[in-house]
Amino acid sequence: MRVFLVRHGESLGNLDERAYSQFGDHNVPLTQWGHRQAAEAGAVIAAYMSGLTGRGVQKLRVWYSPFLRTRQSKEALLEALPVERIGKVREDYLLREQDFGLFTEIYDHAERKQKFPDEFEKWARLRSNSGKFYARPPDGESRADVAQRMRLFLQTIMHEARHGHDNVVIVGHGVTNRAFEMSFLQHPVDWFERSDNPGNADITLIEGTREMGYTSTLLHQATDRQPGQNDLRQAYGAELTIRPEPEA
C-alpha cells in the first residue's frame, strides 16, 4: 500500500492571520506561490509513480478536504499528474482542518484571552494539566478529536485497499495529516506531541504491506518563501487582498 499525504500549499492565511477572520477558515485561498508549490508536489508524485512497475502502476485515488485551500491544491496537483494515473477523486469532510470553536480565526493568544478570558483560562489549564493533545478549545476539537476522525477515515482507506485500490493521495492540513499518520502507523500520543506539522505542500509517503509493516518518509519538502521574497503573494484564481486594519 502507498499513501501520499500532501499538505495544502501556502495560503493567504499563512502570510497574514487576518485572512482567517476576513474570509473564514474554510474559505481562505492559496497564494499564487502556494499553487506553484502544489503543482510541484503533483510533479513529484508523478515522477515517483513513473518509476514503479507491476502493482505500482495502479491508478491513484485522490481524497481532499472541503476547505478552499485544499481544493485548490488538489486541482493544481491533478494538473501535474498524467490523466492515466488518476482514479477516483473525492472530497471527505473528515479531512477538514481542526475546529478551534470560539478561537476559530483568532490565532493570537493575547487576543483570545482578551475576548474570551474565562474560556481561555480553562483551556490553558487543560493544556497544562492534560497536555495539548487532549485539551479541547471551547466549542472546538482537541487534537485527540481530530485523531479519532482520522481513524474513522482510515477505515475507508483500508476497506478500499482490501479491494485492490491501495495507491492513495490525501490532500489535507497540517494537524489532520499528522493525525492520519499517527493513526495509520499506530504511533503513541507522545509521537504526536513531539512531532511538527508538515510544511506547505510537503509530501509524506507511507508505504509497505500488512505482512512486512509500513514506514513513513518525507518524500518531498516544498520550496518555502525566503526572507525578502515577496512575489506571488496574491490570492490564486482571484483578485483578493487582505483588508487593512481600520484606523483607531
PDB file of C-alpha atoms in Angstrom:
ATOM      1  CA  MET A   1       0.000   0.000   0.000  1.00  0.00           C
ATOM      2  CA  ARG A   2       1.103   3.540  -0.762  1.00  0.00           C
ATOM      3  CA  VAL A   3      -0.307   6.760   0.739  1.00  0.00           C
ATOM      4  CA  PHE A   4       0.915  10.214  -0.285  1.00  0.00           C
ATOM      5  CA  LEU A   5      -0.015  12.739   2.416  1.00  0.00           C
ATOM      6  CA  VAL A   6       0.102  16.246   0.929  1.00  0.00           C
ATOM      7  CA  ARG A   7      -0.465  19.393   2.943  1.00  0.00           C
ATOM      8  CA  HIS A   8      -2.079  22.291   1.077  1.00  0.00           C
ATOM      9  CA  GLY A   9       0.194  24.916  -0.453  1.00  0.00           C
ATOM     10  CA  GLU A  10       0.866  28.310   1.026  1.00  0.00           C
ATOM     11  CA  SER A  11      -2.377  30.207   1.657  1.00  0.00           C
ATOM     12  CA  LEU A  12      -3.161  33.831   2.379  1.00  0.00           C
ATOM     13  CA  GLY A  13      -3.601  32.743   5.995  1.00  0.00           C
ATOM     14  CA  ASN A  14      -0.009  31.522   6.131  1.00  0.00           C
ATOM     15  CA  LEU A  15       1.122  35.021   5.172  1.00  0.00           C
ATOM     16  CA  ASP A  16      -1.322  37.016   7.268  1.00  0.00           C
ATOM     17  CA  GLU A  17      -3.530  35.556  10.012  1.00  0.00           C
ATOM     18  CA  ARG A  18      -6.128  38.259   9.379  1.00  0.00           C
ATOM     19  CA  ALA A  19      -7.152  36.252   6.306  1.00  0.00           C
ATOM     20  CA  TYR A  20      -8.896  33.716   8.546  1.00  0.00           C
ATOM     21  CA  SER A  21     -11.243  36.319  10.001  1.00  0.00           C
ATOM     22  CA  GLN A  22     -11.769  38.071   6.660  1.00  0.00           C
ATOM     23  CA  PHE A  23     -12.620  35.024   4.547  1.00  0.00           C
ATOM     24  CA  GLY A  24     -13.481  32.395   7.172  1.00  0.00           C
ATOM     25  CA  ASP A  25     -11.125  29.488   7.803  1.00  0.00           C
ATOM     26  CA  HIS A  26     -12.880  27.256   5.269  1.00  0.00           C
ATOM     27  CA  ASN A  27     -12.643  29.862   2.502  1.00  0.00           C
ATOM     28  CA  VAL A  28      -9.026  31.075   2.692  1.00  0.00           C
ATOM     29  CA  PRO A  29      -7.448  30.717  -0.780  1.00  0.00           C
ATOM     30  CA  LEU A  30      -3.975  29.687  -1.828  1.00  0.00           C
ATOM     31  CA  THR A  31      -1.463  32.283  -2.823  1.00  0.00           C
ATOM     32  CA  GLN A  32      -0.018  32.092  -6.313  1.00  0.00           C
ATOM     33  CA  TRP A  33       3.122  30.751  -4.665  1.00  0.00           C
ATOM     34  CA  GLY A  34       1.045  28.089  -2.910  1.00  0.00           C
ATOM     35  CA  HIS A  35      -0.479  26.992  -6.200  1.00  0.00           C
ATOM     36  CA  ARG A  36       3.014  26.611  -7.639  1.00  0.00           C
ATOM     37  CA  GLN A  37       4.027  24.546  -4.591  1.00  0.00           C
ATOM     38  CA  ALA A  38       1.035  22.215  -5.010  1.00  0.00           C
ATOM     39  CA  ALA A  39       1.740  21.756  -8.729  1.00  0.00           C
ATOM     40  CA  GLU A  40       5.330  20.855  -7.856  1.00  0.00           C
ATOM     41  CA  ALA A  41       4.056  18.267  -5.374  1.00  0.00           C
ATOM     42  CA  GLY A  42       1.956  16.722  -8.138  1.00  0.00           C
ATOM     43  CA  ALA A  43       5.017  16.516 -10.379  1.00  0.00           C
ATOM     44  CA  VAL A  44       6.957  14.766  -7.609  1.00  0.00           C
ATOM     45  CA  ILE A  45       4.202  12.158  -7.197  1.00  0.00           C
ATOM     46  CA  ALA A  46       4.037  11.663 -10.979  1.00  0.00           C
ATOM     47  CA  ALA A  47       7.804  11.095 -11.150  1.00  0.00           C
ATOM     48  CA  TYR A  48       7.663   8.640  -8.255  1.00  0.00           C
ATOM     49  CA  MET A  49       4.846   6.662  -9.825  1.00  0.00           C
ATOM     50  CA  SER A  50       6.579   6.554 -13.213  1.00  0.00           C
ATOM     51  CA  GLY A  51       9.409   4.591 -11.638  1.00  0.00           C
ATOM     52  CA  LEU A  52       7.114   1.811 -10.394  1.00  0.00           C
ATOM     53  CA  THR A  53       6.208  -1.406 -12.160  1.00  0.00           C
ATOM     54  CA  GLY A  54       3.674  -4.189 -11.630  1.00  0.00           C
ATOM     55  CA  ARG A  55       1.130  -3.400  -8.919  1.00  0.00           C
ATOM     56  CA  GLY A  56       2.659   0.041  -8.506  1.00  0.00           C
ATOM     57  CA  VAL A  57       1.153   1.246 -11.781  1.00  0.00           C
ATOM     58  CA  GLN A  58      -2.374   1.170 -10.394  1.00  0.00           C
ATOM     59  CA  LYS A  59      -4.265   4.434 -10.548  1.00  0.00           C
ATOM     60  CA  LEU A  60      -4.183   6.921  -7.697  1.00  0.00           C
ATOM     61  CA  ARG A  61      -7.315   7.518  -5.661  1.00  0.00           C
ATOM     62  CA  VAL A  62      -7.355  11.134  -4.547  1.00  0.00           C
ATOM     63  CA  TRP A  63      -9.065  12.404  -1.402  1.00  0.00           C
ATOM     64  CA  TYR A  64      -9.172  16.013  -0.252  1.00  0.00           C
ATOM     65  CA  SER A  65     -10.521  18.300   2.458  1.00  0.00           C
ATOM     66  CA  PRO A  66     -13.511  20.518   1.569  1.00  0.00           C
ATOM     67  CA  PHE A  67     -11.669  23.743   2.522  1.00  0.00           C
ATOM     68  CA  LEU A  68     -10.843  26.074  -0.375  1.00  0.00           C
ATOM     69  CA  ARG A  69      -7.067  25.921   0.026  1.00  0.00           C
ATOM     70  CA  THR A  70      -7.096  22.128  -0.109  1.00  0.00           C
ATOM     71  CA  ARG A  71      -9.477  22.052  -3.079  1.00  0.00           C
ATOM     72  CA  GLN A  72      -7.224  24.443  -4.963  1.00  0.00           C
ATOM     73  CA  SER A  73      -4.165  22.382  -4.014  1.00  0.00           C
ATOM     74  CA  LYS A  74      -5.894  19.247  -5.256  1.00  0.00           C
ATOM     75  CA  GLU A  75      -6.615  20.887  -8.622  1.00  0.00           C
ATOM     76  CA  ALA A  76      -3.007  22.023  -9.016  1.00  0.00           C
ATOM     77  CA  LEU A  77      -1.783  18.560  -8.107  1.00  0.00           C
ATOM     78  CA  LEU A  78      -4.103  16.862 -10.600  1.00  0.00           C
ATOM     79  CA  GLU A  79      -2.939  19.174 -13.388  1.00  0.00           C
ATOM     80  CA  ALA A  80       0.601  17.869 -12.857  1.00  0.00           C
ATOM     81  CA  LEU A  81      -0.399  14.176 -12.884  1.00  0.00           C
ATOM     82  CA  PRO A  82      -0.868  12.208 -16.109  1.00  0.00           C
ATOM     83  CA  VAL A  83      -4.565  11.575 -16.718  1.00  0.00           C
ATOM     84  CA  GLU A  84      -3.975   7.833 -16.949  1.00  0.00           C
ATOM     85  CA  ARG A  85      -2.599   7.843 -13.387  1.00  0.00           C
ATOM     86  CA  ILE A  86      -5.742   9.333 -11.836  1.00  0.00           C
ATOM     87  CA  GLY A  87      -8.582   7.204 -10.494  1.00  0.00           C
ATOM     88  CA  LYS A  88     -11.487   8.431  -8.397  1.00  0.00           C
ATOM     89  CA  VAL A  89     -11.225  11.927  -6.932  1.00  0.00           C
ATOM     90  CA  ARG A  90     -13.380  12.559  -3.853  1.00  0.00           C
ATOM     91  CA  GLU A  91     -13.935  15.063  -1.064  1.00  0.00           C
ATOM     92  CA  ASP A  92     -14.382  13.983   2.557  1.00  0.00           C
ATOM     93  CA  TYR A  93     -15.394  16.323   5.377  1.00  0.00           C
ATOM     94  CA  LEU A  94     -13.458  14.163   7.855  1.00  0.00           C
ATOM     95  CA  LEU A  95     -10.270  15.640   6.363  1.00  0.00           C
ATOM     96  CA  ARG A  96     -11.188  19.212   7.332  1.00  0.00           C
ATOM     97  CA  GLU A  97      -8.921  21.346   9.498  1.00  0.00           C
ATOM     98  CA  GLN A  98      -9.081  21.169  13.293  1.00  0.00           C
ATOM     99  CA  ASP A  99     -12.046  23.132  14.656  1.00  0.00           C
ATOM    100  CA  PHE A 100     -10.956  25.671  17.268  1.00  0.00           C
ATOM    101  CA  GLY A 101     -14.501  26.622  18.281  1.00  0.00           C
ATOM    102  CA  LEU A 102     -14.633  30.066  19.894  1.00  0.00           C
ATOM    103  CA  PHE A 103     -10.972  30.530  18.979  1.00  0.00           C
ATOM    104  CA  THR A 104     -11.524  29.879  15.269  1.00  0.00           C
ATOM    105  CA  GLU A 105      -9.967  32.636  13.193  1.00  0.00           C
ATOM    106  CA  ILE A 106      -8.215  34.065  16.297  1.00  0.00           C
ATOM    107  CA  TYR A 107      -4.618  32.839  16.240  1.00  0.00           C
ATOM    108  CA  ASP A 108      -3.115  35.318  18.692  1.00  0.00           C
ATOM    109  CA  HIS A 109      -3.154  34.060  22.294  1.00  0.00           C
ATOM    110  CA  ALA A 110      -3.395  37.576  23.684  1.00  0.00           C
ATOM    111  CA  GLU A 111      -6.476  38.318  21.578  1.00  0.00           C
ATOM    112  CA  ARG A 112      -8.078  35.013  22.605  1.00  0.00           C
ATOM    113  CA  LYS A 113      -7.511  35.854  26.259  1.00  0.00           C
ATOM    114  CA  GLN A 114      -8.895  39.357  25.799  1.00  0.00           C
ATOM    115  CA  LYS A 115     -12.084  38.285  24.023  1.00  0.00           C
ATOM    116  CA  PHE A 116     -12.796  35.111  25.993  1.00  0.00           C
ATOM    117  CA  PRO A 117     -10.933  35.405  29.339  1.00  0.00           C
ATOM    118  CA  ASP A 118     -12.817  32.673  31.228  1.00  0.00           C
ATOM    119  CA  GLU A 119     -12.735  30.185  28.365  1.00  0.00           C
ATOM    120  CA  PHE A 120      -9.065  30.914  27.675  1.00  0.00           C
ATOM    121  CA  GLU A 121      -8.139  30.336  31.311  1.00  0.00           C
ATOM    122  CA  LYS A 122      -9.942  26.977  31.330  1.00  0.00           C
ATOM    123  CA  TRP A 123      -8.304  25.942  28.051  1.00  0.00           C
ATOM    124  CA  ALA A 124      -4.867  26.972  29.304  1.00  0.00           C
ATOM    125  CA  ARG A 125      -5.428  24.937  32.472  1.00  0.00           C
ATOM    126  CA  LEU A 126      -6.428  21.888  30.442  1.00  0.00           C
ATOM    127  CA  ARG A 127      -3.339  22.246  28.251  1.00  0.00           C
ATOM    128  CA  SER A 128      -1.163  22.430  31.343  1.00  0.00           C
ATOM    129  CA  ASN A 129      -2.804  19.557  33.234  1.00  0.00           C
ATOM    130  CA  SER A 130      -3.755  17.157  30.434  1.00  0.00           C
ATOM    131  CA  GLY A 131      -1.435  18.121  27.578  1.00  0.00           C
ATOM    132  CA  LYS A 132      -2.107  19.852  24.265  1.00  0.00           C
ATOM    133  CA  PHE A 133      -3.239  16.613  22.628  1.00  0.00           C
ATOM    134  CA  TYR A 134      -6.297  16.266  24.887  1.00  0.00           C
ATOM    135  CA  ALA A 135      -7.161  19.907  25.613  1.00  0.00           C
ATOM    136  CA  ARG A 136     -10.321  20.861  23.740  1.00  0.00           C
ATOM    137  CA  PRO A 137     -10.778  24.558  22.849  1.00  0.00           C
ATOM    138  CA  PRO A 138     -14.205  25.898  23.909  1.00  0.00           C
ATOM    139  CA  ASP A 139     -16.828  24.530  21.485  1.00  0.00           C
ATOM    140  CA  GLY A 140     -13.998  23.095  19.350  1.00  0.00           C
ATOM    141  CA  GLU A 141     -11.925  19.966  18.828  1.00  0.00           C
ATOM    142  CA  SER A 142      -8.877  18.693  20.624  1.00  0.00           C
ATOM    143  CA  ARG A 143      -6.124  17.042  18.655  1.00  0.00           C
ATOM    144  CA  ALA A 144      -7.400  13.772  20.110  1.00  0.00           C
ATOM    145  CA  ASP A 145     -10.777  14.508  18.481  1.00  0.00           C
ATOM    146  CA  VAL A 146      -9.042  15.028  15.126  1.00  0.00           C
ATOM    147  CA  ALA A 147      -7.147  11.755  15.562  1.00  0.00           C
ATOM    148  CA  GLN A 148     -10.428   9.948  16.209  1.00  0.00           C
ATOM    149  CA  ARG A 149     -11.992  11.145  12.974  1.00  0.00           C
ATOM    150  CA  MET A 150      -8.786  10.299  11.109  1.00  0.00           C
ATOM    151  CA  ARG A 151      -9.087   6.774  12.445  1.00  0.00           C
ATOM    152  CA  LEU A 152     -12.652   6.726  11.107  1.00  0.00           C
ATOM    153  CA  PHE A 153     -11.449   7.938   7.712  1.00  0.00           C
ATOM    154  CA  LEU A 154      -8.705   5.316   7.785  1.00  0.00           C
ATOM    155  CA  GLN A 155     -11.396   2.629   7.791  1.00  0.00           C
ATOM    156  CA  THR A 156     -12.495   3.832   4.350  1.00  0.00           C
ATOM    157  CA  ILE A 157      -8.922   3.768   3.055  1.00  0.00           C
ATOM    158  CA  MET A 158      -8.274   0.245   4.339  1.00  0.00           C
ATOM    159  CA  HIS A 159     -11.616  -1.019   3.012  1.00  0.00           C
ATOM    160  CA  GLU A 160     -10.692   0.169  -0.475  1.00  0.00           C
ATOM    161  CA  ALA A 161      -7.188  -1.274  -0.127  1.00  0.00           C
ATOM    162  CA  ARG A 162      -8.663  -4.713   0.500  1.00  0.00           C
ATOM    163  CA  HIS A 163     -10.321  -4.401  -2.906  1.00  0.00           C
ATOM    164  CA  GLY A 164      -7.063  -3.590  -4.650  1.00  0.00           C
ATOM    165  CA  HIS A 165      -7.200   0.218  -4.527  1.00  0.00           C
ATOM    166  CA  ASP A 166      -4.069   0.872  -2.499  1.00  0.00           C
ATOM    167  CA  ASN A 167      -2.444   3.888  -4.164  1.00  0.00           C
ATOM    168  CA  VAL A 168      -3.839   6.933  -2.382  1.00  0.00           C
ATOM    169  CA  VAL A 169      -3.252  10.687  -2.341  1.00  0.00           C
ATOM    170  CA  ILE A 170      -4.678  12.695   0.581  1.00  0.00           C
ATOM    171  CA  VAL A 171      -4.651  16.489   0.323  1.00  0.00           C
ATOM    172  CA  GLY A 172      -5.246  17.834   3.789  1.00  0.00           C
ATOM    173  CA  HIS A 173      -3.998  20.099   6.564  1.00  0.00           C
ATOM    174  CA  GLY A 174      -1.087  20.027   8.972  1.00  0.00           C
ATOM    175  CA  VAL A 175      -2.855  18.611  12.035  1.00  0.00           C
ATOM    176  CA  THR A 176      -5.130  16.249  10.092  1.00  0.00           C
ATOM    177  CA  ASN A 177      -2.303  14.791   8.015  1.00  0.00           C
ATOM    178  CA  ARG A 178      -0.192  14.278  11.121  1.00  0.00           C
ATOM    179  CA  ALA A 179      -3.153  12.641  12.909  1.00  0.00           C
ATOM    180  CA  PHE A 180      -3.688  10.324   9.925  1.00  0.00           C
ATOM    181  CA  GLU A 181      -0.035   9.278  10.014  1.00  0.00           C
ATOM    182  CA  MET A 182      -0.299   8.686  13.756  1.00  0.00           C
ATOM    183  CA  SER A 183      -3.395   6.507  13.321  1.00  0.00           C
ATOM    184  CA  PHE A 184      -2.084   4.568  10.325  1.00  0.00           C
ATOM    185  CA  LEU A 185       1.278   3.743  11.903  1.00  0.00           C
ATOM    186  CA  GLN A 186      -0.208   3.361  15.414  1.00  0.00           C
ATOM    187  CA  HIS A 187       2.147   5.889  16.937  1.00  0.00           C
ATOM    188  CA  PRO A 188       1.709   6.804  20.619  1.00  0.00           C
ATOM    189  CA  VAL A 189       0.439  10.182  21.752  1.00  0.00           C
ATOM    190  CA  ASP A 190       3.984  11.168  22.666  1.00  0.00           C
ATOM    191  CA  TRP A 191       4.937  10.930  18.967  1.00  0.00           C
ATOM    192  CA  PHE A 192       2.261  13.466  18.085  1.00  0.00           C
ATOM    193  CA  GLU A 193       3.318  15.804  20.885  1.00  0.00           C
ATOM    194  CA  ARG A 194       6.957  15.699  19.742  1.00  0.00           C
ATOM    195  CA  SER A 195       6.343  15.968  16.001  1.00  0.00           C
ATOM    196  CA  ASP A 196       5.719  19.085  13.933  1.00  0.00           C
ATOM    197  CA  ASN A 197       3.176  19.774  11.218  1.00  0.00           C
ATOM    198  CA  PRO A 198       4.485  19.247   7.691  1.00  0.00           C
ATOM    199  CA  GLY A 199       5.300  22.365   5.706  1.00  0.00           C
ATOM    200  CA  ASN A 200       3.049  23.726   2.980  1.00  0.00           C
ATOM    201  CA  ALA A 201       2.895  21.241   0.069  1.00  0.00           C
ATOM    202  CA  ASP A 202       5.265  18.786   1.773  1.00  0.00           C
ATOM    203  CA  ILE A 203       4.658  15.134   0.903  1.00  0.00           C
ATOM    204  CA  THR A 204       4.867  12.357   3.489  1.00  0.00           C
ATOM    205  CA  LEU A 205       4.892   8.888   1.918  1.00  0.00           C
ATOM    206  CA  ILE A 206       3.535   5.926   3.892  1.00  0.00           C
ATOM    207  CA  GLU A 207       4.458   2.702   2.156  1.00  0.00           C
ATOM    208  CA  GLY A 208       4.569  -1.012   2.872  1.00  0.00           C
ATOM    209  CA  THR A 209       2.444  -4.127   3.319  1.00  0.00           C
ATOM    210  CA  ARG A 210       0.444  -5.591   6.171  1.00  0.00           C
ATOM    211  CA  GLU A 211       2.851  -8.534   6.328  1.00  0.00           C
ATOM    212  CA  MET A 212       6.094  -6.543   6.230  1.00  0.00           C
ATOM    213  CA  GLY A 213       4.866  -3.423   8.006  1.00  0.00           C
ATOM    214  CA  TYR A 214       4.736   0.228   6.993  1.00  0.00           C
ATOM    215  CA  THR A 215       7.158   3.120   7.139  1.00  0.00           C
ATOM    216  CA  SER A 216       6.822   6.852   6.519  1.00  0.00           C
ATOM    217  CA  THR A 217       9.333   9.144   4.872  1.00  0.00           C
ATOM    218  CA  LEU A 218       9.387  12.800   3.896  1.00  0.00           C
ATOM    219  CA  LEU A 219       9.264  12.294   0.150  1.00  0.00           C
ATOM    220  CA  HIS A 220       9.259  15.968  -0.763  1.00  0.00           C
ATOM    221  CA  GLN A 221       9.951  19.189   1.115  1.00  0.00           C
ATOM    222  CA  ALA A 222       8.458  22.097  -0.788  1.00  0.00           C
ATOM    223  CA  THR A 223      10.366  25.263  -1.544  1.00  0.00           C
ATOM    224  CA  ASP A 224       9.459  27.817   1.095  1.00  0.00           C
ATOM    225  CA  ARG A 225       9.359  31.537   0.553  1.00  0.00           C
ATOM    226  CA  GLN A 226      12.698  33.060   1.503  1.00  0.00           C
ATOM    227  CA  PRO A 227      13.096  36.289   3.513  1.00  0.00           C
ATOM    228  CA  GLY A 228      12.610  39.241   1.219  1.00  0.00           C
ATOM    229  CA  GLN A 229      10.960  37.126  -1.461  1.00  0.00           C
ATOM    230  CA  ASN A 230       7.666  38.953  -1.906  1.00  0.00           C
ATOM    231  CA  ASP A 231       6.478  37.827  -5.323  1.00  0.00           C
ATOM    232  CA  LEU A 232       3.386  35.687  -5.964  1.00  0.00           C
ATOM    233  CA  ARG A 233       1.734  36.783  -2.714  1.00  0.00           C
ATOM    234  CA  GLN A 234      -1.647  37.438  -4.326  1.00  0.00           C
ATOM    235  CA  ALA A 235      -4.538  35.013  -3.962  1.00  0.00           C
ATOM    236  CA  TYR A 236      -4.595  32.332  -6.599  1.00  0.00           C
ATOM    237  CA  GLY A 237      -7.522  32.494  -9.022  1.00  0.00           C
ATOM    238  CA  ALA A 238      -8.989  35.794  -7.828  1.00  0.00           C
ATOM    239  CA  GLU A 239      -8.065  39.382  -7.133  1.00  0.00           C
ATOM    240  CA  LEU A 240      -8.290  39.148  -3.367  1.00  0.00           C
ATOM    241  CA  THR A 241      -6.357  41.115  -0.799  1.00  0.00           C
ATOM    242  CA  ILE A 242      -6.230  41.315   2.975  1.00  0.00           C
ATOM    243  CA  ARG A 243      -8.242  44.289   4.190  1.00  0.00           C
ATOM    244  CA  PRO A 244      -6.151  46.781   6.158  1.00  0.00           C
ATOM    245  CA  GLU A 245      -6.904  47.188   9.838  1.00  0.00           C
ATOM    246  CA  PRO A 246      -9.371  50.047  10.476  1.00  0.00           C
ATOM    247  CA  GLU A 247      -7.822  53.156  11.884  1.00  0.00           C
ATOM    248  CA  ALA A 248      -8.350  53.675  15.604  1.00  0.00           C
TER     249      ALA A 248
END
